[in-house]
mmCIF file of C-alpha atoms in Angstrom:
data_model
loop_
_atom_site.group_PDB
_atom_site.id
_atom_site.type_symbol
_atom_site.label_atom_id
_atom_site.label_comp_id
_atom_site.label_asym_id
_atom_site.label_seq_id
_atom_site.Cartn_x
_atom_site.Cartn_y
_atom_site.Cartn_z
ATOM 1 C CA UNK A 1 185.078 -79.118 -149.216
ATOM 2 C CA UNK A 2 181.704 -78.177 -147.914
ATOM 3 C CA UNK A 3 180.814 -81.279 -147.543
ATOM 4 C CA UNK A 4 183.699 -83.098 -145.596
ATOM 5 C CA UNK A 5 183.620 -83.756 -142.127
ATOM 6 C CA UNK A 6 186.378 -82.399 -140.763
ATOM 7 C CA UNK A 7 187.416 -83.498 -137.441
ATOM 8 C CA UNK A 8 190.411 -82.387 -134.353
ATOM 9 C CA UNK A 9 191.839 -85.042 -133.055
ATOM 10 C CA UNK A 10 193.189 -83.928 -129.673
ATOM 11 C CA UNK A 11 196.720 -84.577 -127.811
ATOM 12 C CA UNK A 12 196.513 -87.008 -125.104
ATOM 13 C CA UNK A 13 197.291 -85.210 -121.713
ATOM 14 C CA UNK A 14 199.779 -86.952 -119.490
ATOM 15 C CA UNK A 15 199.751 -87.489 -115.947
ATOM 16 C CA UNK A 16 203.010 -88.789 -113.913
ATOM 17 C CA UNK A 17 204.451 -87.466 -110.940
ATOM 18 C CA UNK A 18 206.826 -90.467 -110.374
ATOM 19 C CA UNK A 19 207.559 -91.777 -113.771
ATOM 20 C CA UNK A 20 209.008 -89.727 -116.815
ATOM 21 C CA UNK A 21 206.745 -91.853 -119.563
ATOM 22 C CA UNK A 22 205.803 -90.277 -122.901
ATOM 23 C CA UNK A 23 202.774 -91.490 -124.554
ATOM 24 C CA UNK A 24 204.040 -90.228 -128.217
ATOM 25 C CA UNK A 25 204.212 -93.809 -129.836
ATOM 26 C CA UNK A 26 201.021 -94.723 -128.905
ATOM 27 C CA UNK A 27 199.700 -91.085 -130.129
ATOM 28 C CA UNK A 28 201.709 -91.555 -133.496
ATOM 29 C CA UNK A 29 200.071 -94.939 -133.965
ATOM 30 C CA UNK A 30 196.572 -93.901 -133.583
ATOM 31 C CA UNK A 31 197.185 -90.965 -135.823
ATOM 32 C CA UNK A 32 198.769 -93.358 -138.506
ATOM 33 C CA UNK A 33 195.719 -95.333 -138.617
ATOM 34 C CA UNK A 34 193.886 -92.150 -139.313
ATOM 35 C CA UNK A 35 195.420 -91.381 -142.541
ATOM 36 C CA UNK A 36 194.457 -94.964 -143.237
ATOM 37 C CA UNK A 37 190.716 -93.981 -143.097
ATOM 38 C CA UNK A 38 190.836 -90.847 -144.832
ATOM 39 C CA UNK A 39 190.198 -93.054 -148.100
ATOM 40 C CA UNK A 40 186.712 -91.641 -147.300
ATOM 41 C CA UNK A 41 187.168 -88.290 -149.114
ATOM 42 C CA UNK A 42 184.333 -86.947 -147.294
ATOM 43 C CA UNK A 43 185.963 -87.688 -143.387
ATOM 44 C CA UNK A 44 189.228 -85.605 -142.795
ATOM 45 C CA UNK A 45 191.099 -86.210 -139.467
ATOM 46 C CA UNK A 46 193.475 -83.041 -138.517
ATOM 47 C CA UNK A 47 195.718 -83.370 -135.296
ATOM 48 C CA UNK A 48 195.685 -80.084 -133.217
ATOM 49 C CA UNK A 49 199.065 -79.211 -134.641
ATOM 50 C CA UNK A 50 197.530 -79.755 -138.574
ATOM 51 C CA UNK A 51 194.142 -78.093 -137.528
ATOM 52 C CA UNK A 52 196.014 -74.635 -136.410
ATOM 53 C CA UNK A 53 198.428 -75.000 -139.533
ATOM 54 C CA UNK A 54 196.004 -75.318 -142.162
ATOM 55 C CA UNK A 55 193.754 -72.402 -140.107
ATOM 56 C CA UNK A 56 190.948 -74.832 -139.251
ATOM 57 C CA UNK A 57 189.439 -72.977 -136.494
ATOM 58 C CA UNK A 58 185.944 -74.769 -136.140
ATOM 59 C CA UNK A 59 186.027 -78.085 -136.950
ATOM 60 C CA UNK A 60 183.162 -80.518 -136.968
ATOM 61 C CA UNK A 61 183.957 -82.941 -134.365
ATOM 62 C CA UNK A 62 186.501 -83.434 -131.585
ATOM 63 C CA UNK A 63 187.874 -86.068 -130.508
ATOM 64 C CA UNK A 64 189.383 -86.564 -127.206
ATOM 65 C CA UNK A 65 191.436 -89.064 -125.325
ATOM 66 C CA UNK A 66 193.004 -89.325 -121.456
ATOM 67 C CA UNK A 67 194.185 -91.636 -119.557
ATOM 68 C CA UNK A 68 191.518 -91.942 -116.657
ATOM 69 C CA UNK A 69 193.944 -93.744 -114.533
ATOM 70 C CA UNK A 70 197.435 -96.143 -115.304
ATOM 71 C CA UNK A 71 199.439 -98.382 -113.365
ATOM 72 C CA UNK A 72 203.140 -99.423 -114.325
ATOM 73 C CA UNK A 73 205.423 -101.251 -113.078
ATOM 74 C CA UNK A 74 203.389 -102.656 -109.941
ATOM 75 C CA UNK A 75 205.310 -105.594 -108.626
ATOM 76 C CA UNK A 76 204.428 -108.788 -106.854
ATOM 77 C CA UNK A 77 206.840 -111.620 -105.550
ATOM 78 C CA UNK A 78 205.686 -115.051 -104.959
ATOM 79 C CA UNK A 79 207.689 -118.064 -103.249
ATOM 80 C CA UNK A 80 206.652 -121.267 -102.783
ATOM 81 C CA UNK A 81 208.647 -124.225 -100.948
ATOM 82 C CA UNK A 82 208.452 -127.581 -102.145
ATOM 83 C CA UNK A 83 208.983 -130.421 -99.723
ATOM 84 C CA UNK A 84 210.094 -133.345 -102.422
ATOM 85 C CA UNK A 85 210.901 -137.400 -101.986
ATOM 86 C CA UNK A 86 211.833 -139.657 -104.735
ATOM 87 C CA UNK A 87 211.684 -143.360 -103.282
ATOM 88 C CA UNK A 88 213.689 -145.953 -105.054
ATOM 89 C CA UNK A 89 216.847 -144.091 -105.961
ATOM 90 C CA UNK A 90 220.295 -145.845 -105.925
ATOM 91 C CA UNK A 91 221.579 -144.459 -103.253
ATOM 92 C CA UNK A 92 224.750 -146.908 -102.821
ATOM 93 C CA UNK A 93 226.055 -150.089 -102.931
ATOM 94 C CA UNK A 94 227.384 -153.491 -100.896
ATOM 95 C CA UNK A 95 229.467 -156.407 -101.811
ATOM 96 C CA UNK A 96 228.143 -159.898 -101.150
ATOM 97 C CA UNK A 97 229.850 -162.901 -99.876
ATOM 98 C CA UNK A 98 230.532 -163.585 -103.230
ATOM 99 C CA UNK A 99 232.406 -161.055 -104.283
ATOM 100 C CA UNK A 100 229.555 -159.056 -106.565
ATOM 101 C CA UNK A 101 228.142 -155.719 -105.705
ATOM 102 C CA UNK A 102 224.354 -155.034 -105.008
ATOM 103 C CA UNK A 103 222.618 -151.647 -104.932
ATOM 104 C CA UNK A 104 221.500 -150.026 -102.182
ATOM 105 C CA UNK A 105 217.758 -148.527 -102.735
ATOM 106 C CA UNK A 106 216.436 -145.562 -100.618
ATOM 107 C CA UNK A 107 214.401 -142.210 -100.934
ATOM 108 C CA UNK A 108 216.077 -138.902 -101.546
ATOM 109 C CA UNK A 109 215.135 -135.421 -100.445
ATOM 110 C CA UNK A 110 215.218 -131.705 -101.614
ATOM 111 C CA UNK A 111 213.495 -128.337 -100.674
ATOM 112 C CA UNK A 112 212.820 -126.309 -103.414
ATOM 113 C CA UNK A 113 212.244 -123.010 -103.415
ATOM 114 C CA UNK A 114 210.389 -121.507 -106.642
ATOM 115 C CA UNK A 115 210.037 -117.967 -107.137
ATOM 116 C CA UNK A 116 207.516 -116.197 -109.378
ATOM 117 C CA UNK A 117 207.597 -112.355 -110.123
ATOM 118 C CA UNK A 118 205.014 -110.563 -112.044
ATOM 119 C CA UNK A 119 204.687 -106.722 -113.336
ATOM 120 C CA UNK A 120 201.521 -105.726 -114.098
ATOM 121 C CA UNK A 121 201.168 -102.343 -115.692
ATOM 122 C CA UNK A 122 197.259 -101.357 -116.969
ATOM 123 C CA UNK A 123 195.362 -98.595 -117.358
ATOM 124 C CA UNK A 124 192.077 -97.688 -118.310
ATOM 125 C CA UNK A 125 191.634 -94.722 -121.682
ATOM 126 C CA UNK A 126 188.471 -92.810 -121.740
ATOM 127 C CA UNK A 127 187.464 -91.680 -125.391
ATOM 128 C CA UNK A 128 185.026 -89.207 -126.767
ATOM 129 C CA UNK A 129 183.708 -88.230 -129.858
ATOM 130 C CA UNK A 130 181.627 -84.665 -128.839
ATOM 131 C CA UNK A 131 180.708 -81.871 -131.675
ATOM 132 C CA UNK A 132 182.406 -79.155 -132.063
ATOM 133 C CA UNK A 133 179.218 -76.107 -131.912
ATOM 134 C CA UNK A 134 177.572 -77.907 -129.025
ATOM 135 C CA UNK A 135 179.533 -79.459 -126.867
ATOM 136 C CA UNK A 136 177.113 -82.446 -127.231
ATOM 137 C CA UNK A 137 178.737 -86.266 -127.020
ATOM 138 C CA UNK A 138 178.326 -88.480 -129.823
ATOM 139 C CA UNK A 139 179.721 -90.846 -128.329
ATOM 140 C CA UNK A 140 181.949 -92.419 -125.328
ATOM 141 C CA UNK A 141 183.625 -95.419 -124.067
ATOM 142 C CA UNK A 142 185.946 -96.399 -121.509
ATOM 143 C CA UNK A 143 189.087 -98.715 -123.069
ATOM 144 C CA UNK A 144 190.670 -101.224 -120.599
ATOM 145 C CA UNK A 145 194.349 -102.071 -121.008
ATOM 146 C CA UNK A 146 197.127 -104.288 -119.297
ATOM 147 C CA UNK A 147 200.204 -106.488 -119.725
ATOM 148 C CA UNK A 148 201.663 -108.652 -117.447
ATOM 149 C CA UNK A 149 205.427 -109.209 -117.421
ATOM 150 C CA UNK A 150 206.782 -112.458 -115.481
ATOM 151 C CA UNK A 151 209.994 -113.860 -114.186
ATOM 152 C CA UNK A 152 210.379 -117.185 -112.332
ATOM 153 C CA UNK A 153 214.292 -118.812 -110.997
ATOM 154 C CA UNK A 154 214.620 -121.243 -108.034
ATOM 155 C CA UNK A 155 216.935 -122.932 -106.135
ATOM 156 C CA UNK A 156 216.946 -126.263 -104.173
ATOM 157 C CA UNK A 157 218.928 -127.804 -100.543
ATOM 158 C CA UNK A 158 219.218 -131.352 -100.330
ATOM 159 C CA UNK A 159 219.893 -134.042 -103.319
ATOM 160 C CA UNK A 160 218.947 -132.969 -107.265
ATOM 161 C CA UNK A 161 218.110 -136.371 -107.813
ATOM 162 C CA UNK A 162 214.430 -135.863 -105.849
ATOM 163 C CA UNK A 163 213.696 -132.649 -108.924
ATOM 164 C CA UNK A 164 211.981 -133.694 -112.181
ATOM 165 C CA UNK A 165 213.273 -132.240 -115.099
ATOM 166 C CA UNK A 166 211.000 -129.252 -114.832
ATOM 167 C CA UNK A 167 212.074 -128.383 -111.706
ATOM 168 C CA UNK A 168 215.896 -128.909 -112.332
ATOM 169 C CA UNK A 169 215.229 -126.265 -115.632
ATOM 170 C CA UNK A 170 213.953 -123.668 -112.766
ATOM 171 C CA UNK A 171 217.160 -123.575 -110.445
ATOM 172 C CA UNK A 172 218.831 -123.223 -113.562
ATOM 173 C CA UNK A 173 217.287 -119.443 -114.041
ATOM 174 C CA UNK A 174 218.053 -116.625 -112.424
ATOM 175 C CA UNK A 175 215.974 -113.316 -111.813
ATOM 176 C CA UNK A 176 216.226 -110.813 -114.529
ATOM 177 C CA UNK A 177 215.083 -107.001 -114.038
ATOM 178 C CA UNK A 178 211.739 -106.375 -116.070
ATOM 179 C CA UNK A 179 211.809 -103.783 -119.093
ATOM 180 C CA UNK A 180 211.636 -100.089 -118.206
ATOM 181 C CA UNK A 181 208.377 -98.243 -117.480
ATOM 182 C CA UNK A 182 208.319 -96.651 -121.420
ATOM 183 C CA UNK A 183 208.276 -100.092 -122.234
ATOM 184 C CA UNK A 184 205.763 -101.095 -120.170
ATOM 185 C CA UNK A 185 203.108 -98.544 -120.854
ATOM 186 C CA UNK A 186 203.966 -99.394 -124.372
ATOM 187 C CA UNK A 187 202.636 -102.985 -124.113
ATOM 188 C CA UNK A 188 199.614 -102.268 -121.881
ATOM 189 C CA UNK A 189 198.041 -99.721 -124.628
ATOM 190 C CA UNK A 190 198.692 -102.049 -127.725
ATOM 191 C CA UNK A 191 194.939 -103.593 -126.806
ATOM 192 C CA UNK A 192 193.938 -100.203 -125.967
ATOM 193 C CA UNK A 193 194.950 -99.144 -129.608
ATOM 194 C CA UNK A 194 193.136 -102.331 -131.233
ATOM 195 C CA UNK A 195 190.040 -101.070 -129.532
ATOM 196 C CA UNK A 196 190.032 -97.113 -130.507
ATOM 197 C CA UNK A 197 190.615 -98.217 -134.238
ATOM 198 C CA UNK A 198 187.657 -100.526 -133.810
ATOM 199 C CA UNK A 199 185.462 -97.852 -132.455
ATOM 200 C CA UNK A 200 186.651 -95.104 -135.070
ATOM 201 C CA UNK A 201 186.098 -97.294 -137.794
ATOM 202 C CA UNK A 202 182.644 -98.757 -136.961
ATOM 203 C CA UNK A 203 181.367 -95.100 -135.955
ATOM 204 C CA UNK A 204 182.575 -93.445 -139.624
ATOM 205 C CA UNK A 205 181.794 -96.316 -141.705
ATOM 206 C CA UNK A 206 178.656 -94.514 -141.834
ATOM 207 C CA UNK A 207 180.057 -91.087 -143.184
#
């Protein structure tokens, strides 16, 4: 018991006067993958809840996490207009003297108008391991984090037969709303996550 590093692993303060986001799956993620480390009998990870509980009132180390700054939901709209000619189309026919029919070749023409929208959502985690009598850090890094969610649709004027199949698949979509902001700030910490664990593991593999 004497021996074991015990260590406080604080509750990540949120921020957000215009979104109502809670950051508890991402906290209940990193805190799983602490009871995957405690193999280590001699590192003990406590949450702040478990520390007053079990009457730990000086551990060894801290850690703590906050959100420096985060982004969701920030939307951009892109169109472009595509001026398009297909030459040698059939674009009728005439009878001959004879009786038979000939076709007609000309060039066909469409605008297109191809929309792209993106939501980017990122943030940027600062993390801290400091210990516990002196205040002093152990160590600190800054964890970036983002996700990008896209939507494209189109629509033409003019005759289909100047789109490729590519383009004839993108008048065919429409736009759809992007997920909600919980959703979003889910997905932009998921690389944020991968690169606490890496940092927790690599700094008490030596423990």
């Amino acid at each position: 018991e004497l021996a074991t590093l015990k260590i406080v692993v604080e509750s990540i303060p949120m921020h957000s006067r215009t979104l109502e986001i809670s950051n508890e799956f991402f906290e209940n993620k990193i805190h799983e993958y602490l009871l995957s480390l405690t193999t280590n009998e001699f590192v003990k990870f406590y949450s702040q809840k478990e520390a007053q509980t079990s009457g730990l009132t000086q551990p060894d180390q801290i850690v703590k996490i906050k959100f420096d700054d985060f982004i969701v939901g920030q939307t951009y709209i892109k169109e472009e207009i595509f001026h398009l000619i297909k030459d040698s189309v059939v674009v009728g026919t005439v009878n001959n003297a004879d009786g038979t029919k000939q076709n007609v070749y000309g060039s066909v023409k469409a605008d297109l108008h191809h929309f792209k929208k993106s939501v980017n959502s990122n943030g940027l985690l600062d993390f801290k391991i400091i210990e516990a009598r002196t205040d002093k850090v152990l160590t600190q890094e800054k964890f970036p984090g983002q996700f990008v969610w896209n939507c494209e649709w189109g629509f033409f004027n003019g005759d289909e037969r100047a789109l490729n199949a590519n383009q004839k698949k993108i008048t065919k979509l429409r736009e759809v709303p992007p997920p909600p902001p919980q959703d979003l700030f889910i997905e932009f910490t998921k690389p944020i996550y991968n690169q606490i664990t890496a940092k927790m593991r690599d700094f008490y593999r030596g423990y």
